[in-house]
């Protein structure tokens, strides 16, 4: 294995294994964003191959060296399902679900983070750069700095960072901050997330902060500046524009509407089936609009795509039951022989089908209770080259900071949400165009390549001359 100058460390490798054991590029935005950077830098990617007990040698995929980190069934349960997705995930999403604090989960998280850090250390050349991704690996920056002080280390946090009043619940709150402070640049989605992080550092360690810089004392008594700043992530906007222009996809959008009986209004929700997404609130508001007669089932259909996620975590299994009960009730109360209120799909779809859905939908409902960014909102906007369609967007999604001309909602306020849905359904074409043009300008002007370029430029600028402290 040759050492690389640029190494990404993420919980998952950027590939999935299909039924015939062939590797395919994963569809996610991060993978697309980093692909050109990885190729140019002849980089390496350290990550879990997505299945238990898979002990694989490093291999090359599309010009990138992939370095698999093996996880046992027990480690997946404790580190991934437990600490990452049943402690950190609910805590960092403002305790929408109750976080569980289990010492064996924490111990596994430390062990597995160490394994990722060691693999990254071995893969990176002298004075190279490592970019650590997301909340599953918050301890990796400091672990790496300890063994490889020559490296430049970046970390990007894809989910929210909570206010101190919540963060302080975490029994290992000091260790996690210490882990993150090992990075030279710590990137967040929103200015508010970076602020929450800096405040937690001030409260727990009394370190001084000045604008984005945090003064971190080193063991030898010197001071190192770690930057904590917002770098809002985006999508490969051009790819969506191109897909939306394809004839087969436009035809498919028409076919989708025909399949629904050509309703006057098609509403759309697209989410991982996660309690942070506010799917229940959305269904409640829609159900009440139908039962109160403000919307008629003959005129409107809500298509809800809820892709399966983290199904072995109890909270997720319960959520599925809850959502499916609501869908059944609303449909049972409102459907006619010829019309269905909610077309619910517990499935994932390829990007082409998603764009066809975006083109078919008059109204896109993003009602997250808390969300790091929400890229679905940006995908919808990028796909609407016709400047039609209305985005209803929660104040609690990171994307809300940028997408100012969306119809803004507080999803907890069910009456407000109902009014927002009615406003979207009834919005005149001119107003749709005015709002959508402004949304598109933002998404097309700041795509995911700009995101990675800006982060990496800041990281390169933070690099000290070789040999200095
Ligand atoms: O952005 C949050 C995130 O947890 C990513 O880290 C992850 O790739 C994605 O959502 C999907 O989650 P999971 O890897 O747990 O299926």
mmCIF file with all atom_site columns, N, CA and C in Angstrom, residues 208-261:
data_model
loop_
_atom_site.group_PDB
_atom_site.id
_atom_site.type_symbol
_atom_site.label_atom_id
_atom_site.label_alt_id
_atom_site.label_comp_id
_atom_site.label_asym_id
_atom_site.label_entity_id
_atom_site.label_seq_id
_atom_site.pdbx_PDB_ins_code
_atom_site.Cartn_x
_atom_site.Cartn_y
_atom_site.Cartn_z
_atom_site.occupancy
_atom_site.B_iso_or_equiv
_atom_site.pdbx_formal_charge
_atom_site.auth_seq_id
_atom_site.auth_comp_id
_atom_site.auth_asym_id
_atom_site.auth_atom_id
_atom_site.pdbx_PDB_model_num
ATOM 1   N N  . UNK A 1 208 ? -9.629  30.430 25.351  1.00 0.00 ? 208 UNK A N  1
ATOM 2   C CA . UNK A 1 208 ? -10.063 31.696 24.744  1.00 0.00 ? 208 UNK A CA 1
ATOM 3   C C  . UNK A 1 208 ? -10.431 31.472 23.294  1.00 0.00 ? 208 UNK A C  1
ATOM 4   N N  . UNK A 1 209 ? -11.462 32.198 22.833  1.00 0.00 ? 209 UNK A N  1
ATOM 5   C CA . UNK A 1 209 ? -11.826 32.120 21.420  1.00 0.00 ? 209 UNK A CA 1
ATOM 6   C C  . UNK A 1 209 ? -11.864 33.545 20.869  1.00 0.00 ? 209 UNK A C  1
ATOM 7   N N  . UNK A 1 210 ? -11.441 33.681 19.621  1.00 0.00 ? 210 UNK A N  1
ATOM 8   C CA . UNK A 1 210 ? -11.471 35.007 18.990  1.00 0.00 ? 210 UNK A CA 1
ATOM 9   C C  . UNK A 1 210 ? -11.918 34.802 17.562  1.00 0.00 ? 210 UNK A C  1
ATOM 10  N N  . UNK A 1 211 ? -13.012 35.402 17.186  1.00 0.00 ? 211 UNK A N  1
ATOM 11  C CA . UNK A 1 211 ? -13.759 35.138 15.932  1.00 0.00 ? 211 UNK A CA 1
ATOM 12  C C  . UNK A 1 211 ? -13.844 33.621 15.764  1.00 0.00 ? 211 UNK A C  1
ATOM 13  N N  . UNK A 1 212 ? -13.277 33.019 14.694  1.00 0.00 ? 212 UNK A N  1
ATOM 14  C CA . UNK A 1 212 ? -13.437 31.554 14.573  1.00 0.00 ? 212 UNK A CA 1
ATOM 15  C C  . UNK A 1 212 ? -12.314 30.780 15.260  1.00 0.00 ? 212 UNK A C  1
ATOM 16  N N  . UNK A 1 213 ? -11.324 31.452 15.784  1.00 0.00 ? 213 UNK A N  1
ATOM 17  C CA . UNK A 1 213 ? -10.146 30.758 16.316  1.00 0.00 ? 213 UNK A CA 1
ATOM 18  C C  . UNK A 1 213 ? -10.311 30.367 17.777  1.00 0.00 ? 213 UNK A C  1
ATOM 19  N N  . UNK A 1 214 ? -9.863  29.152 18.095  1.00 0.00 ? 214 UNK A N  1
ATOM 20  C CA . UNK A 1 214 ? -9.868  28.686 19.492  1.00 0.00 ? 214 UNK A CA 1
ATOM 21  C C  . UNK A 1 214 ? -8.411  28.456 19.894  1.00 0.00 ? 214 UNK A C  1
ATOM 22  N N  . UNK A 1 215 ? -7.985  29.054 21.009  1.00 0.00 ? 215 UNK A N  1
ATOM 23  C CA . UNK A 1 215 ? -6.584  28.915 21.437  1.00 0.00 ? 215 UNK A CA 1
ATOM 24  C C  . UNK A 1 215 ? -6.448  27.641 22.273  1.00 0.00 ? 215 UNK A C  1
ATOM 25  N N  . UNK A 1 216 ? -5.829  26.636 21.678  1.00 0.00 ? 216 UNK A N  1
ATOM 26  C CA . UNK A 1 216 ? -5.711  25.327 22.337  1.00 0.00 ? 216 UNK A CA 1
ATOM 27  C C  . UNK A 1 216 ? -4.296  25.165 22.884  1.00 0.00 ? 216 UNK A C  1
ATOM 28  N N  . UNK A 1 217 ? -4.151  25.029 24.213  1.00 0.00 ? 217 UNK A N  1
ATOM 29  C CA . UNK A 1 217 ? -2.799  24.834 24.762  1.00 0.00 ? 217 UNK A CA 1
ATOM 30  C C  . UNK A 1 217 ? -2.273  23.440 24.421  1.00 0.00 ? 217 UNK A C  1
ATOM 31  N N  . UNK A 1 218 ? -1.032  23.358 23.989  1.00 0.00 ? 218 UNK A N  1
ATOM 32  C CA . UNK A 1 218 ? -0.412  22.079 23.653  1.00 0.00 ? 218 UNK A CA 1
ATOM 33  C C  . UNK A 1 218 ? 0.351   21.553 24.873  1.00 0.00 ? 218 UNK A C  1
ATOM 34  N N  . UNK A 1 219 ? 0.662   20.239 24.918  1.00 0.00 ? 219 UNK A N  1
ATOM 35  C CA . UNK A 1 219 ? 1.365   19.682 26.080  1.00 0.00 ? 219 UNK A CA 1
ATOM 36  C C  . UNK A 1 219 ? 2.703   20.381 26.348  1.00 0.00 ? 219 UNK A C  1
ATOM 37  N N  . UNK A 1 220 ? 3.362   20.899 25.286  1.00 0.00 ? 220 UNK A N  1
ATOM 38  C CA . UNK A 1 220 ? 4.665   21.559 25.507  1.00 0.00 ? 220 UNK A CA 1
ATOM 39  C C  . UNK A 1 220 ? 4.526   23.027 25.916  1.00 0.00 ? 220 UNK A C  1
ATOM 40  N N  . UNK A 1 221 ? 3.307   23.459 26.163  1.00 0.00 ? 221 UNK A N  1
ATOM 41  C CA . UNK A 1 221 ? 3.098   24.830 26.640  1.00 0.00 ? 221 UNK A CA 1
ATOM 42  C C  . UNK A 1 221 ? 2.805   25.827 25.526  1.00 0.00 ? 221 UNK A C  1
ATOM 43  N N  . UNK A 1 222 ? 3.011   25.421 24.274  1.00 0.00 ? 222 UNK A N  1
ATOM 44  C CA . UNK A 1 222 ? 2.715   26.349 23.172  1.00 0.00 ? 222 UNK A CA 1
ATOM 45  C C  . UNK A 1 222 ? 1.203   26.411 22.933  1.00 0.00 ? 222 UNK A C  1
ATOM 46  N N  . UNK A 1 223 ? 0.798   27.367 22.095  1.00 0.00 ? 223 UNK A N  1
ATOM 47  C CA . UNK A 1 223 ? -0.631  27.527 21.794  1.00 0.00 ? 223 UNK A CA 1
ATOM 48  C C  . UNK A 1 223 ? -0.850  27.229 20.308  1.00 0.00 ? 223 UNK A C  1
ATOM 49  N N  . UNK A 1 224 ? -1.863  26.443 20.055  1.00 0.00 ? 224 UNK A N  1
ATOM 50  C CA . UNK A 1 224 ? -2.234  26.136 18.666  1.00 0.00 ? 224 UNK A CA 1
ATOM 51  C C  . UNK A 1 224 ? -3.611  26.737 18.427  1.00 0.00 ? 224 UNK A C  1
ATOM 52  N N  . UNK A 1 225 ? -3.826  27.295 17.225  1.00 0.00 ? 225 UNK A N  1
ATOM 53  C CA . UNK A 1 225 ? -5.154  27.840 16.928  1.00 0.00 ? 225 UNK A CA 1
ATOM 54  C C  . UNK A 1 225 ? -5.940  26.802 16.129  1.00 0.00 ? 225 UNK A C  1
ATOM 55  N N  . UNK A 1 226 ? -7.085  26.367 16.677  1.00 0.00 ? 226 UNK A N  1
ATOM 56  C CA . UNK A 1 226 ? -8.001  25.498 15.916  1.00 0.00 ? 226 UNK A CA 1
ATOM 57  C C  . UNK A 1 226 ? -9.152  26.387 15.443  1.00 0.00 ? 226 UNK A C  1
ATOM 58  N N  . UNK A 1 227 ? -9.519  26.253 14.176  1.00 0.00 ? 227 UNK A N  1
ATOM 59  C CA . UNK A 1 227 ? -10.609 27.075 13.643  1.00 0.00 ? 227 UNK A CA 1
ATOM 60  C C  . UNK A 1 227 ? -11.920 26.321 13.708  1.00 0.00 ? 227 UNK A C  1
ATOM 61  N N  . UNK A 1 228 ? -12.983 26.948 14.224  1.00 0.00 ? 228 UNK A N  1
ATOM 62  C CA . UNK A 1 228 ? -14.330 26.336 14.210  1.00 0.00 ? 228 UNK A CA 1
ATOM 63  C C  . UNK A 1 228 ? -15.223 27.260 13.403  1.00 0.00 ? 228 UNK A C  1
ATOM 64  N N  . UNK A 1 229 ? -15.638 26.812 12.221  1.00 0.00 ? 229 UNK A N  1
ATOM 65  C CA . UNK A 1 229 ? -16.317 27.716 11.279  1.00 0.00 ? 229 UNK A CA 1
ATOM 66  C C  . UNK A 1 229 ? -17.414 27.006 10.523  1.00 0.00 ? 229 UNK A C  1
ATOM 67  N N  . UNK A 1 230 ? -18.349 27.785 9.991   1.00 0.00 ? 230 UNK A N  1
ATOM 68  C CA . UNK A 1 230 ? -19.420 27.188 9.181   1.00 0.00 ? 230 UNK A CA 1
ATOM 69  C C  . UNK A 1 230 ? -18.986 27.066 7.721   1.00 0.00 ? 230 UNK A C  1
ATOM 70  N N  . UNK A 1 231 ? -19.252 25.883 7.144   1.00 0.00 ? 231 UNK A N  1
ATOM 71  C CA . UNK A 1 231 ? -19.054 25.631 5.714   1.00 0.00 ? 231 UNK A CA 1
ATOM 72  C C  . UNK A 1 231 ? -20.300 24.870 5.256   1.00 0.00 ? 231 UNK A C  1
ATOM 73  N N  . UNK A 1 232 ? -21.382 25.558 4.913   1.00 0.00 ? 232 UNK A N  1
ATOM 74  C CA . UNK A 1 232 ? -22.618 24.820 4.587   1.00 0.00 ? 232 UNK A CA 1
ATOM 75  C C  . UNK A 1 232 ? -22.429 23.908 3.367   1.00 0.00 ? 232 UNK A C  1
ATOM 76  N N  . UNK A 1 233 ? -22.770 22.650 3.547   1.00 0.00 ? 233 UNK A N  1
ATOM 77  C CA . UNK A 1 233 ? -22.569 21.670 2.471   1.00 0.00 ? 233 UNK A CA 1
ATOM 78  C C  . UNK A 1 233 ? -23.645 21.852 1.410   1.00 0.00 ? 233 UNK A C  1
ATOM 79  N N  . UNK A 1 234 ? -23.360 21.411 0.204   1.00 0.00 ? 234 UNK A N  1
ATOM 80  C CA . UNK A 1 234 ? -24.355 21.525 -0.859  1.00 0.00 ? 234 UNK A CA 1
ATOM 81  C C  . UNK A 1 234 ? -24.376 20.262 -1.718  1.00 0.00 ? 234 UNK A C  1
ATOM 82  N N  . UNK A 1 235 ? -24.927 20.388 -2.902  1.00 0.00 ? 235 UNK A N  1
ATOM 83  C CA . UNK A 1 235 ? -25.094 19.225 -3.784  1.00 0.00 ? 235 UNK A CA 1
ATOM 84  C C  . UNK A 1 235 ? -24.354 19.482 -5.098  1.00 0.00 ? 235 UNK A C  1
ATOM 85  N N  . UNK A 1 236 ? -24.268 18.449 -5.913  1.00 0.00 ? 236 UNK A N  1
ATOM 86  C CA . UNK A 1 236 ? -23.739 18.605 -7.266  1.00 0.00 ? 236 UNK A CA 1
ATOM 87  C C  . UNK A 1 236 ? -24.895 19.158 -8.107  1.00 0.00 ? 236 UNK A C  1
ATOM 88  N N  . UNK A 1 237 ? -25.093 20.471 -8.019  1.00 0.00 ? 237 UNK A N  1
ATOM 89  C CA . UNK A 1 237 ? -26.297 21.098 -8.583  1.00 0.00 ? 237 UNK A CA 1
ATOM 90  C C  . UNK A 1 237 ? -26.400 20.864 -10.094 1.00 0.00 ? 237 UNK A C  1
ATOM 91  N N  . UNK A 1 238 ? -25.266 20.942 -10.777 1.00 0.00 ? 238 UNK A N  1
ATOM 92  C CA . UNK A 1 238 ? -25.266 20.790 -12.238 1.00 0.00 ? 238 UNK A CA 1
ATOM 93  C C  . UNK A 1 238 ? -25.806 19.409 -12.639 1.00 0.00 ? 238 UNK A C  1
ATOM 94  N N  . UNK A 1 239 ? -25.454 18.392 -11.881 1.00 0.00 ? 239 UNK A N  1
ATOM 95  C CA . UNK A 1 239 ? -25.921 17.032 -12.191 1.00 0.00 ? 239 UNK A CA 1
ATOM 96  C C  . UNK A 1 239 ? -27.450 16.980 -12.129 1.00 0.00 ? 239 UNK A C  1
ATOM 97  N N  . UNK A 1 240 ? -28.052 17.705 -11.184 1.00 0.00 ? 240 UNK A N  1
ATOM 98  C CA . UNK A 1 240 ? -29.523 17.723 -11.080 1.00 0.00 ? 240 UNK A CA 1
ATOM 99  C C  . UNK A 1 240 ? -30.144 18.504 -12.232 1.00 0.00 ? 240 UNK A C  1
ATOM 100 N N  . UNK A 1 241 ? -29.474 19.604 -12.606 1.00 0.00 ? 241 UNK A N  1
ATOM 101 C CA . UNK A 1 241 ? -29.981 20.390 -13.740 1.00 0.00 ? 241 UNK A CA 1
ATOM 102 C C  . UNK A 1 241 ? -29.990 19.504 -14.988 1.00 0.00 ? 241 UNK A C  1
ATOM 103 N N  . UNK A 1 242 ? -28.913 18.759 -15.177 1.00 0.00 ? 242 UNK A N  1
ATOM 104 C CA . UNK A 1 242 ? -28.816 17.900 -16.370 1.00 0.00 ? 242 UNK A CA 1
ATOM 105 C C  . UNK A 1 242 ? -29.865 16.794 -16.358 1.00 0.00 ? 242 UNK A C  1
ATOM 106 N N  . UNK A 1 243 ? -30.043 16.160 -15.212 1.00 0.00 ? 243 UNK A N  1
ATOM 107 C CA . UNK A 1 243 ? -31.051 15.089 -15.130 1.00 0.00 ? 243 UNK A CA 1
ATOM 108 C C  . UNK A 1 243 ? -32.448 15.664 -15.398 1.00 0.00 ? 243 UNK A C  1
ATOM 109 N N  . UNK A 1 244 ? -32.699 16.859 -14.857 1.00 0.00 ? 244 UNK A N  1
ATOM 110 C CA . UNK A 1 244 ? -34.035 17.454 -14.993 1.00 0.00 ? 244 UNK A CA 1
ATOM 111 C C  . UNK A 1 244 ? -34.328 17.844 -16.445 1.00 0.00 ? 244 UNK A C  1
ATOM 112 N N  . UNK A 1 245 ? -33.286 17.979 -17.246 1.00 0.00 ? 245 UNK A N  1
ATOM 113 C CA . UNK A 1 245 ? -33.494 18.352 -18.653 1.00 0.00 ? 245 UNK A CA 1
ATOM 114 C C  . UNK A 1 245 ? -33.695 17.116 -19.531 1.00 0.00 ? 245 UNK A C  1
ATOM 115 N N  . UNK A 1 246 ? -33.436 15.931 -19.002 1.00 0.00 ? 246 UNK A N  1
ATOM 116 C CA . UNK A 1 246 ? -33.518 14.711 -19.824 1.00 0.00 ? 246 UNK A CA 1
ATOM 117 C C  . UNK A 1 246 ? -34.958 14.365 -20.166 1.00 0.00 ? 246 UNK A C  1
ATOM 118 N N  . UNK A 1 247 ? -35.176 14.018 -21.442 1.00 0.00 ? 247 UNK A N  1
ATOM 119 C CA . UNK A 1 247 ? -36.540 13.761 -21.902 1.00 0.00 ? 247 UNK A CA 1
ATOM 120 C C  . UNK A 1 247 ? -37.154 12.556 -21.167 1.00 0.00 ? 247 UNK A C  1
ATOM 121 N N  . UNK A 1 248 ? -36.361 11.492 -21.022 1.00 0.00 ? 248 UNK A N  1
ATOM 122 C CA . UNK A 1 248 ? -36.921 10.295 -20.371 1.00 0.00 ? 248 UNK A CA 1
ATOM 123 C C  . UNK A 1 248 ? -37.360 10.608 -18.932 1.00 0.00 ? 248 UNK A C  1
ATOM 124 N N  . UNK A 1 249 ? -36.622 11.499 -18.276 1.00 0.00 ? 249 UNK A N  1
ATOM 125 C CA . UNK A 1 249 ? -36.974 11.812 -16.880 1.00 0.00 ? 249 UNK A CA 1
ATOM 126 C C  . UNK A 1 249 ? -38.203 12.729 -16.829 1.00 0.00 ? 249 UNK A C  1
ATOM 127 N N  . UNK A 1 250 ? -38.295 13.642 -17.793 1.00 0.00 ? 250 UNK A N  1
ATOM 128 C CA . UNK A 1 250 ? -39.482 14.516 -17.852 1.00 0.00 ? 250 UNK A CA 1
ATOM 129 C C  . UNK A 1 250 ? -40.731 13.671 -18.180 1.00 0.00 ? 250 UNK A C  1
ATOM 130 N N  . UNK A 1 251 ? -40.546 12.713 -19.091 1.00 0.00 ? 251 UNK A N  1
ATOM 131 C CA . UNK A 1 251 ? -41.674 11.816 -19.412 1.00 0.00 ? 251 UNK A CA 1
ATOM 132 C C  . UNK A 1 251 ? -42.093 11.017 -18.188 1.00 0.00 ? 251 UNK A C  1
ATOM 133 N N  . UNK A 1 252 ? -41.086 10.584 -17.455 1.00 0.00 ? 252 UNK A N  1
ATOM 134 C CA . UNK A 1 252 ? -41.364 9.794  -16.244 1.00 0.00 ? 252 UNK A CA 1
ATOM 135 C C  . UNK A 1 252 ? -42.141 10.642 -15.213 1.00 0.00 ? 252 UNK A C  1
ATOM 136 N N  . UNK A 1 253 ? -41.801 11.935 -15.144 1.00 0.00 ? 253 UNK A N  1
ATOM 137 C CA . UNK A 1 253 ? -42.515 12.825 -14.204 1.00 0.00 ? 253 UNK A CA 1
ATOM 138 C C  . UNK A 1 253 ? -43.993 12.876 -14.591 1.00 0.00 ? 253 UNK A C  1
ATOM 139 N N  . UNK A 1 254 ? -44.258 12.984 -15.874 1.00 0.00 ? 254 UNK A N  1
ATOM 140 C CA . UNK A 1 254 ? -45.660 13.014 -16.342 1.00 0.00 ? 254 UNK A CA 1
ATOM 141 C C  . UNK A 1 254 ? -46.361 11.699 -15.999 1.00 0.00 ? 254 UNK A C  1
ATOM 142 N N  . UNK A 1 255 ? -45.599 10.610 -16.225 1.00 0.00 ? 255 UNK A N  1
ATOM 143 C CA . UNK A 1 255 ? -46.171 9.286  -15.961 1.00 0.00 ? 255 UNK A CA 1
ATOM 144 C C  . UNK A 1 255 ? -46.526 9.124  -14.469 1.00 0.00 ? 255 UNK A C  1
ATOM 145 N N  . UNK A 1 256 ? -45.664 9.677  -13.608 1.00 0.00 ? 256 UNK A N  1
ATOM 146 C CA . UNK A 1 256 ? -45.931 9.590  -12.155 1.00 0.00 ? 256 UNK A CA 1
ATOM 147 C C  . UNK A 1 256 ? -47.253 10.289 -11.848 1.00 0.00 ? 256 UNK A C  1
ATOM 148 N N  . UNK A 1 257 ? -47.447 11.476 -12.413 1.00 0.00 ? 257 UNK A N  1
ATOM 149 C CA . UNK A 1 257 ? -48.696 12.213 -12.141 1.00 0.00 ? 257 UNK A CA 1
ATOM 150 C C  . UNK A 1 257 ? -49.914 11.475 -12.693 1.00 0.00 ? 257 UNK A C  1
ATOM 151 N N  . UNK A 1 258 ? -49.717 10.922 -13.891 1.00 0.00 ? 258 UNK A N  1
ATOM 152 C CA . UNK A 1 258 ? -50.837 10.150 -14.469 1.00 0.00 ? 258 UNK A CA 1
ATOM 153 C C  . UNK A 1 258 ? -51.180 8.963  -13.578 1.00 0.00 ? 258 UNK A C  1
ATOM 154 N N  . UNK A 1 259 ? -50.136 8.296  -13.082 1.00 0.00 ? 259 UNK A N  1
ATOM 155 C CA . UNK A 1 259 ? -50.333 7.136  -12.205 1.00 0.00 ? 259 UNK A CA 1
ATOM 156 C C  . UNK A 1 259 ? -51.122 7.499  -10.948 1.00 0.00 ? 259 UNK A C  1
ATOM 157 N N  . UNK A 1 260 ? -51.024 8.751  -10.544 1.00 0.00 ? 260 UNK A N  1
ATOM 158 C CA . UNK A 1 260 ? -51.754 9.198  -9.346  1.00 0.00 ? 260 UNK A CA 1
ATOM 159 C C  . UNK A 1 260 ? -53.147 9.702  -9.718  1.00 0.00 ? 260 UNK A C  1
ATOM 160 N N  . UNK A 1 261 ? -53.502 9.617  -10.980 1.00 0.00 ? 261 UNK A N  1
ATOM 161 C CA . UNK A 1 261 ? -54.817 10.085 -11.432 1.00 0.00 ? 261 UNK A CA 1
ATOM 162 C C  . UNK A 1 261 ? -54.815 11.576 -11.733 1.00 0.00 ? 261 UNK A C  1
#
